[in-house]
Amino acid sequence: GVHGSRLVHFANEAEAVAAAESAHAANEAEFEAKFTSYTPTGDIRTIVFLVQFSDEAAPATTETNYAQTMTTVNTYWNINSYGLSQYTPIEYEIITLSNSKSSYSSGGSTCPIDFGKSSLLDDDVWAASSNLEGDYQRYLILFTEFTACPWAGLGSIAASGTWINGLFDATAHWHIAAHELGHNYAFRHANAWYGGGTSPVGSSGQTLPYGDDFDIMGAVTIDTDRSSFHVNTHKKHGVGWISDSDRQTASASGQYRIFSHDAIDSNSGVRAVRIRRGSGSSTWYWLEYRQNIAYAPATPYFSNGINVHWAYELSSFETETDLLDLTPAFMTENLYDDLLVNSPLQIGRTFS
């Protein structure tokens, strides 16, 4: 996904980037076969490659700089997983390639990762490395920006590879690495549902790619620190960070208690309630509560309301989710301009 300083660029090309990532996902088996299986829990041995093309005077960034990024990323995912996942050890290697930068965007491609076939850049990086590819659960390849490429980062879903396209500021850009490593966990995108007027689930609605402003797998319209933007409970449950016993299925009317899922206490009880959307439907509403959103305009709504997502459950594999705006006001010309700060269902209100 494309993030950070490219908010306008992202909004204009969200569908294009999503299509590119889908094309990449279609060929994930080839990438995944080269590396150890994806790891959602435990210690994740990681290597970061700092690429220097033959026509460049220095690597893309320094180990010291990117170590700050990885420290923030590791903290983010360790908190999201309730201490079940951590990137350790993290190793760094400068890779000096014998080919020029332009040679990796030839043949009409604007990106160094060629969708639909294995990556020449990957092959050359591993060939130049003093390390063995099978020894790592995750690897990141960092290179100077390919300006015509529409993404700032890319990650293989349920596999090992992540690629960062030129954005390395430890404060402004850490969430790019976090998002792409989220794909490695098997997480797909966190979208928003535009209901079409005043109904949050209008029949004329549409999915807005990446539109869930408060999930690191979305989070495109708010230019702020995203460290409090946890992945949603559907995703956490999908990789075992939330157990079946802490995800309750509501099949009858009643009272259900939900504990905050963005608290770091791993023994906090039920953190998600799901409700099937109609008999036999493969669509479920997922209800969750969050109390630690560190974004002032949204904090009162999240601390006094329930977050609701749509999710398809066609298999055990994690799918994309849609955040519902239960205070709908999508009236702007650009749908991405409508921040979902007030999306939770507030105390005293109903949704049926």
Short mmCIF file of C-alpha atoms in Angstrom, two decimals:
data_model
loop_
_atom_site.label_atom_id
_atom_site.label_comp_id
_atom_site.label_asym_id
_atom_site.label_seq_id
_atom_site.Cartn_x
_atom_site.Cartn_y
_atom_site.Cartn_z
CA GLY A 1 0.00 0.00 0.00
CA VAL A 2 0.99 3.64 -0.40
CA HIS A 3 1.03 5.79 2.71
CA GLY A 4 2.46 8.75 4.57
CA SER A 5 3.51 11.73 2.53
CA ARG A 6 1.60 10.45 -0.51
CA LEU A 7 -1.91 10.83 0.85
CA VAL A 8 -3.28 12.62 -2.22
CA HIS A 9 -1.42 10.29 -4.56
CA PHE A 10 -2.82 7.35 -2.61
CA ALA A 11 -6.42 8.53 -2.73
CA ASN A 12 -6.20 9.06 -6.46
CA GLU A 13 -4.73 5.62 -7.16
CA ALA A 14 -6.08 3.41 -4.39
CA GLU A 15 -7.83 1.04 -6.82
CA ALA A 16 -4.73 0.84 -9.01
CA VAL A 17 -2.52 -0.07 -6.08
CA ALA A 18 -5.06 -2.60 -4.79
CA ALA A 19 -5.20 -4.21 -8.24
CA ALA A 20 -1.41 -4.39 -8.35
CA GLU A 21 -1.28 -6.04 -4.95
CA SER A 22 -3.97 -8.51 -6.04
CA ALA A 23 -1.87 -9.40 -9.06
CA HIS A 24 1.06 -9.99 -6.78
CA ALA A 25 -1.07 -12.08 -4.41
CA ALA A 26 -2.08 -14.34 -7.28
CA ASN A 27 1.51 -15.47 -7.56
CA GLU A 28 2.28 -15.75 -3.86
CA ALA A 29 2.80 -19.51 -4.01
CA GLU A 30 5.96 -19.06 -6.04
CA PHE A 31 7.40 -16.63 -3.50
CA GLU A 32 6.25 -18.62 -0.48
CA ALA A 33 7.82 -21.83 -1.79
CA LYS A 34 11.27 -20.20 -1.51
CA PHE A 35 11.06 -19.42 2.18
CA THR A 36 10.01 -20.83 5.53
CA SER A 37 6.27 -20.70 6.19
CA TYR A 38 4.81 -17.46 7.53
CA THR A 39 4.99 -17.05 11.29
CA PRO A 40 2.25 -15.26 13.29
CA THR A 41 3.68 -16.02 16.74
CA GLY A 42 7.00 -16.43 18.50
CA ASP A 43 10.40 -15.00 17.56
CA ILE A 44 10.58 -13.94 13.92
CA ARG A 45 14.12 -13.94 12.56
CA THR A 46 14.37 -11.04 10.13
CA ILE A 47 16.93 -9.66 7.72
CA VAL A 48 16.89 -6.15 6.24
CA PHE A 49 18.73 -5.65 2.95
CA LEU A 50 20.01 -2.13 2.21
CA VAL A 51 20.39 -2.08 -1.57
CA GLN A 52 22.95 -0.05 -3.48
CA PHE A 53 22.61 -0.21 -7.25
CA SER A 54 25.77 -0.08 -9.36
CA ASP A 55 25.14 3.54 -10.37
CA GLU A 56 24.58 4.75 -6.81
CA ALA A 57 27.17 6.10 -4.39
CA ALA A 58 25.58 4.72 -1.22
CA PRO A 59 22.92 2.28 0.00
CA ALA A 60 19.28 3.30 0.19
CA THR A 61 19.56 4.16 3.90
CA THR A 62 21.71 3.32 6.90
CA GLU A 63 21.39 0.50 9.40
CA THR A 64 21.28 3.04 12.24
CA ASN A 65 18.34 4.86 10.69
CA TYR A 66 16.28 1.82 9.79
CA ALA A 67 16.97 0.14 13.13
CA GLN A 68 14.85 2.94 14.63
CA THR A 69 12.05 2.06 12.22
CA MET A 70 12.23 -1.63 13.09
CA THR A 71 12.21 -0.87 16.81
CA THR A 72 8.92 1.00 16.39
CA VAL A 73 7.51 -1.69 14.11
CA ASN A 74 8.45 -4.45 16.54
CA THR A 75 6.81 -2.60 19.44
CA TYR A 76 3.65 -2.08 17.41
CA TRP A 77 3.22 -5.74 16.45
CA ASN A 78 4.28 -7.03 19.87
CA ILE A 79 1.51 -4.95 21.49
CA ASN A 80 -1.05 -5.95 18.84
CA SER A 81 -0.25 -9.63 19.41
CA TYR A 82 -0.41 -9.33 23.23
CA GLY A 83 3.26 -10.28 23.41
CA LEU A 84 2.86 -13.34 21.19
CA SER A 85 4.98 -12.07 18.28
CA GLN A 86 8.30 -10.22 18.12
CA TYR A 87 10.95 -9.55 15.48
CA THR A 88 14.15 -10.98 16.88
CA PRO A 89 16.88 -11.17 15.92
CA ILE A 90 16.92 -8.44 13.26
CA GLU A 91 19.99 -8.45 11.03
CA TYR A 92 21.14 -5.95 8.41
CA GLU A 93 23.21 -6.39 5.28
CA ILE A 94 24.35 -3.90 2.65
CA ILE A 95 23.89 -5.37 -0.82
CA THR A 96 25.89 -3.83 -3.67
CA LEU A 97 24.45 -4.95 -6.97
CA SER A 98 26.31 -5.15 -10.26
CA ASN A 99 23.30 -3.88 -12.23
CA SER A 100 22.07 -0.30 -12.54
CA LYS A 101 18.84 0.89 -10.99
CA SER A 102 17.17 1.39 -14.36
CA SER A 103 17.76 -2.25 -15.29
CA TYR A 104 15.16 -3.27 -12.69
CA SER A 105 12.39 -1.19 -14.22
CA SER A 106 12.88 -2.12 -17.86
CA GLY A 107 10.48 -3.68 -20.30
CA GLY A 108 7.68 -1.25 -19.60
CA SER A 109 7.61 -1.89 -15.84
CA THR A 110 7.67 1.07 -13.45
CA CYS A 111 8.47 -1.03 -10.37
CA PRO A 112 11.36 -3.31 -9.42
CA ILE A 113 8.92 -6.07 -8.49
CA ASP A 114 7.44 -7.52 -11.67
CA PHE A 115 3.93 -8.82 -10.98
CA GLY A 116 3.16 -12.20 -12.42
CA LYS A 117 6.63 -13.71 -12.11
CA SER A 118 9.41 -14.00 -9.58
CA SER A 119 11.45 -10.91 -8.92
CA LEU A 120 14.83 -10.43 -10.60
CA LEU A 121 15.70 -7.98 -7.82
CA ASP A 122 14.99 -10.63 -5.18
CA ASP A 123 17.08 -13.18 -7.03
CA ASP A 124 20.02 -10.79 -7.35
CA VAL A 125 19.83 -9.65 -3.72
CA TRP A 126 19.88 -13.18 -2.37
CA ALA A 127 22.63 -14.16 -4.78
CA ALA A 128 24.78 -11.28 -3.49
CA SER A 129 23.98 -11.95 0.15
CA SER A 130 26.27 -13.84 2.50
CA ASN A 131 23.16 -15.23 4.22
CA LEU A 132 20.92 -18.16 3.34
CA GLU A 133 17.37 -17.38 2.37
CA GLY A 134 15.87 -20.33 4.23
CA ASP A 135 17.22 -19.10 7.57
CA TYR A 136 14.75 -16.22 7.89
CA GLN A 137 11.03 -15.90 8.49
CA ARG A 138 10.96 -12.34 7.15
CA TYR A 139 13.10 -10.27 4.82
CA LEU A 140 12.85 -6.62 3.76
CA ILE A 141 14.50 -5.17 0.65
CA LEU A 142 15.05 -1.40 0.83
CA PHE A 143 15.94 0.61 -2.26
CA THR A 144 15.95 4.24 -3.37
CA GLU A 145 12.67 5.45 -4.77
CA PHE A 146 11.38 4.37 -8.16
CA THR A 147 9.31 7.52 -8.67
CA ALA A 148 7.03 6.08 -11.36
CA CYS A 149 6.09 3.14 -9.15
CA PRO A 150 2.65 3.70 -7.51
CA TRP A 151 3.46 2.08 -4.17
CA ALA A 152 5.70 2.98 -1.25
CA GLY A 153 5.77 -0.56 0.05
CA LEU A 154 4.65 -4.06 -0.87
CA GLY A 155 4.33 -7.24 1.18
CA SER A 156 3.63 -10.85 0.24
CA ILE A 157 0.53 -12.23 1.95
CA ALA A 158 1.25 -15.12 4.33
CA ALA A 159 4.83 -15.21 3.11
CA SER A 160 8.19 -13.65 3.89
CA GLY A 161 8.98 -10.78 1.54
CA THR A 162 8.54 -7.02 1.97
CA TRP A 163 9.83 -4.27 -0.32
CA ILE A 164 10.20 -0.58 0.65
CA ASN A 165 10.34 1.99 -2.14
CA GLY A 166 12.41 4.94 -0.96
CA LEU A 167 10.63 6.13 2.20
CA PHE A 168 12.79 5.52 5.27
CA ASP A 169 12.12 8.29 7.80
CA ALA A 170 11.86 6.50 11.16
CA THR A 171 9.12 8.82 12.41
CA ALA A 172 7.10 9.58 9.29
CA HIS A 173 7.35 6.26 7.47
CA TRP A 174 7.55 3.43 10.02
CA HIS A 175 3.90 2.56 9.35
CA ILE A 176 4.76 1.63 5.76
CA ALA A 177 6.94 -1.24 6.99
CA ALA A 178 4.34 -2.13 9.63
CA HIS A 179 1.58 -2.33 7.00
CA GLU A 180 3.60 -4.50 4.64
CA LEU A 181 4.78 -6.80 7.41
CA GLY A 182 1.11 -7.07 8.30
CA HIS A 183 0.60 -8.71 4.91
CA ASN A 184 3.34 -11.18 5.82
CA TYR A 185 1.22 -12.13 8.86
CA ALA A 186 -1.53 -12.95 6.32
CA PHE A 187 -3.51 -9.76 6.98
CA ARG A 188 -5.39 -8.30 4.04
CA HIS A 189 -6.57 -4.73 3.76
CA ALA A 190 -8.81 -2.88 6.19
CA ASN A 191 -11.37 -1.08 4.07
CA ALA A 192 -14.38 1.11 4.75
CA TRP A 193 -17.90 0.67 3.46
CA TYR A 194 -19.53 3.67 1.80
CA GLY A 195 -23.25 3.09 2.27
CA GLY A 196 -24.40 5.66 -0.24
CA GLY A 197 -26.08 8.49 1.66
CA THR A 198 -27.48 8.06 5.18
CA SER A 199 -27.56 4.26 5.43
CA PRO A 200 -24.39 2.57 6.70
CA VAL A 201 -25.21 -0.59 4.70
CA GLY A 202 -26.97 0.88 1.70
CA SER A 203 -27.61 -1.47 -1.24
CA SER A 204 -25.91 1.02 -3.55
CA GLY A 205 -22.79 1.09 -1.40
CA GLN A 206 -19.21 0.25 -2.25
CA THR A 207 -15.96 -0.74 -0.60
CA LEU A 208 -13.33 1.99 -0.23
CA PRO A 209 -9.91 0.29 -0.45
CA TYR A 210 -7.70 1.03 2.58
CA GLY A 211 -10.49 3.25 3.95
CA ASP A 212 -10.47 2.06 7.59
CA ASP A 213 -8.72 5.05 9.11
CA PHE A 214 -7.96 3.36 12.43
CA ASP A 215 -6.32 0.11 11.34
CA ILE A 216 -2.69 -0.10 10.19
CA MET A 217 -3.88 -2.26 7.26
CA GLY A 218 -5.90 0.75 6.09
CA ALA A 219 -5.17 4.17 7.60
CA VAL A 220 -4.73 6.35 4.52
CA THR A 221 -6.48 9.63 5.27
CA ILE A 222 -5.10 10.59 8.68
CA ASP A 223 -1.58 12.01 8.63
CA THR A 224 -0.67 11.26 12.24
CA ASP A 225 1.18 8.76 14.39
CA ARG A 226 -0.53 5.41 13.81
CA SER A 227 0.95 3.48 16.72
CA SER A 228 -2.47 3.27 18.44
CA PHE A 229 -4.23 2.08 15.27
CA HIS A 230 -4.49 -1.65 16.01
CA VAL A 231 -5.55 -4.20 13.44
CA ASN A 232 -9.16 -5.19 14.06
CA THR A 233 -10.35 -8.22 15.99
CA HIS A 234 -11.25 -10.23 12.88
CA LYS A 235 -7.60 -10.09 11.88
CA LYS A 236 -6.25 -10.77 15.37
CA HIS A 237 -8.49 -13.80 15.71
CA GLY A 238 -7.49 -15.07 12.27
CA VAL A 239 -3.86 -15.55 13.35
CA GLY A 240 -4.63 -16.79 16.85
CA TRP A 241 -3.83 -13.64 18.82
CA ILE A 242 -7.43 -13.65 20.01
CA SER A 243 -8.54 -17.17 20.91
CA ASP A 244 -11.86 -18.78 20.05
CA SER A 245 -12.86 -18.45 23.70
CA ASP A 246 -12.29 -14.68 23.51
CA ARG A 247 -14.41 -14.37 20.36
CA GLN A 248 -18.07 -14.93 21.13
CA THR A 249 -20.74 -15.74 18.56
CA ALA A 250 -24.10 -14.11 19.31
CA SER A 251 -26.87 -16.36 18.00
CA ALA A 252 -29.68 -15.02 20.18
CA SER A 253 -30.78 -11.74 21.74
CA GLY A 254 -29.05 -10.99 25.00
CA GLN A 255 -26.44 -8.94 26.80
CA TYR A 256 -22.81 -9.40 25.75
CA ARG A 257 -19.79 -7.87 27.42
CA ILE A 258 -16.81 -6.88 25.25
CA PHE A 259 -13.43 -5.91 26.66
CA SER A 260 -11.11 -3.45 24.94
CA HIS A 261 -8.93 -5.28 22.41
CA ASP A 262 -6.31 -2.51 22.26
CA ALA A 263 -5.38 -2.99 25.91
CA ILE A 264 -2.11 -4.88 26.37
CA ASP A 265 -3.53 -7.33 28.95
CA SER A 266 -3.72 -10.67 27.13
CA ASN A 267 -6.16 -12.01 29.72
CA SER A 268 -8.83 -9.36 29.28
CA GLY A 269 -11.71 -11.71 28.35
CA VAL A 270 -14.04 -11.55 25.33
CA ARG A 271 -12.70 -9.00 22.88
CA ALA A 272 -14.97 -9.64 19.91
CA VAL A 273 -18.59 -10.62 19.32
CA ARG A 274 -19.66 -11.71 15.87
CA ILE A 275 -23.21 -11.82 14.48
CA ARG A 276 -24.14 -13.57 11.25
CA ARG A 277 -25.80 -11.24 8.77
CA GLY A 278 -28.85 -13.33 7.98
CA SER A 279 -29.40 -17.08 8.04
CA GLY A 280 -26.82 -18.96 5.98
CA SER A 281 -24.91 -15.79 5.09
CA SER A 282 -21.12 -15.91 4.82
CA THR A 283 -21.01 -12.28 5.97
CA TRP A 284 -20.64 -11.47 9.64
CA TYR A 285 -20.74 -8.34 11.73
CA TRP A 286 -17.75 -8.16 14.07
CA LEU A 287 -18.23 -5.96 17.15
CA GLU A 288 -15.28 -4.66 19.13
CA TYR A 289 -14.37 -2.00 21.66
CA ARG A 290 -11.27 0.20 21.63
CA GLN A 291 -10.26 2.67 24.33
CA ASN A 292 -6.72 3.70 23.46
CA ILE A 293 -7.08 5.57 20.15
CA ALA A 294 -4.53 8.38 20.42
CA TYR A 295 -6.17 10.74 17.94
CA ALA A 296 -8.07 13.51 19.71
CA PRO A 297 -10.98 13.98 17.24
CA ALA A 298 -11.81 10.26 17.45
CA THR A 299 -11.06 9.43 21.08
CA PRO A 300 -14.48 10.34 22.58
CA TYR A 301 -16.35 8.34 19.92
CA PHE A 302 -14.24 5.20 20.35
CA SER A 303 -14.23 5.31 24.14
CA ASN A 304 -18.04 5.61 24.19
CA GLY A 305 -19.05 3.31 21.35
CA ILE A 306 -18.75 -0.05 19.60
CA ASN A 307 -16.78 -0.50 16.40
CA VAL A 308 -18.52 -2.65 13.76
CA HIS A 309 -16.91 -4.33 10.73
CA TRP A 310 -18.24 -6.47 7.94
CA ALA A 311 -16.20 -9.56 7.15
CA TYR A 312 -16.65 -12.51 4.81
CA GLU A 313 -15.76 -15.87 6.29
CA LEU A 314 -15.43 -18.24 3.38
CA SER A 315 -12.54 -20.22 4.87
CA SER A 316 -10.10 -20.11 7.74
CA PHE A 317 -7.93 -17.66 5.78
CA GLU A 318 -8.11 -14.00 6.74
CA THR A 319 -10.15 -11.83 4.37
CA GLU A 320 -10.48 -8.11 3.86
CA THR A 321 -12.74 -6.24 6.25
CA ASP A 322 -15.03 -3.22 5.86
CA LEU A 323 -15.50 -0.70 8.66
CA LEU A 324 -19.10 0.51 8.92
CA ASP A 325 -19.71 4.18 9.57
CA LEU A 326 -22.60 4.14 12.03
CA THR A 327 -22.84 7.92 11.99
CA PRO A 328 -22.89 8.20 8.18
CA ALA A 329 -22.27 11.52 6.50
CA PHE A 330 -20.60 10.64 3.22
CA MET A 331 -21.48 13.82 1.40
CA THR A 332 -18.09 15.01 0.17
CA GLU A 333 -17.00 14.89 -3.44
CA ASN A 334 -13.99 12.75 -2.55
CA LEU A 335 -15.16 9.82 -0.43
CA TYR A 336 -11.76 9.58 1.24
CA ASP A 337 -12.27 13.05 2.70
CA ASP A 338 -14.88 11.75 5.15
CA LEU A 339 -12.80 10.76 8.17
CA LEU A 340 -14.44 8.00 10.16
CA VAL A 341 -13.70 9.59 13.53
CA ASN A 342 -17.32 9.10 14.61
CA SER A 343 -17.86 5.67 13.05
CA PRO A 344 -18.49 3.69 16.30
CA LEU A 345 -22.08 3.05 17.38
CA GLN A 346 -22.53 5.39 20.32
CA ILE A 347 -24.03 4.54 23.71
CA GLY A 348 -27.81 4.96 23.56
CA ARG A 349 -28.08 4.37 19.80
CA THR A 350 -29.12 1.23 17.94
CA PHE A 351 -28.27 -0.44 14.64
CA SER A 352 -30.40 -3.18 13.11
#
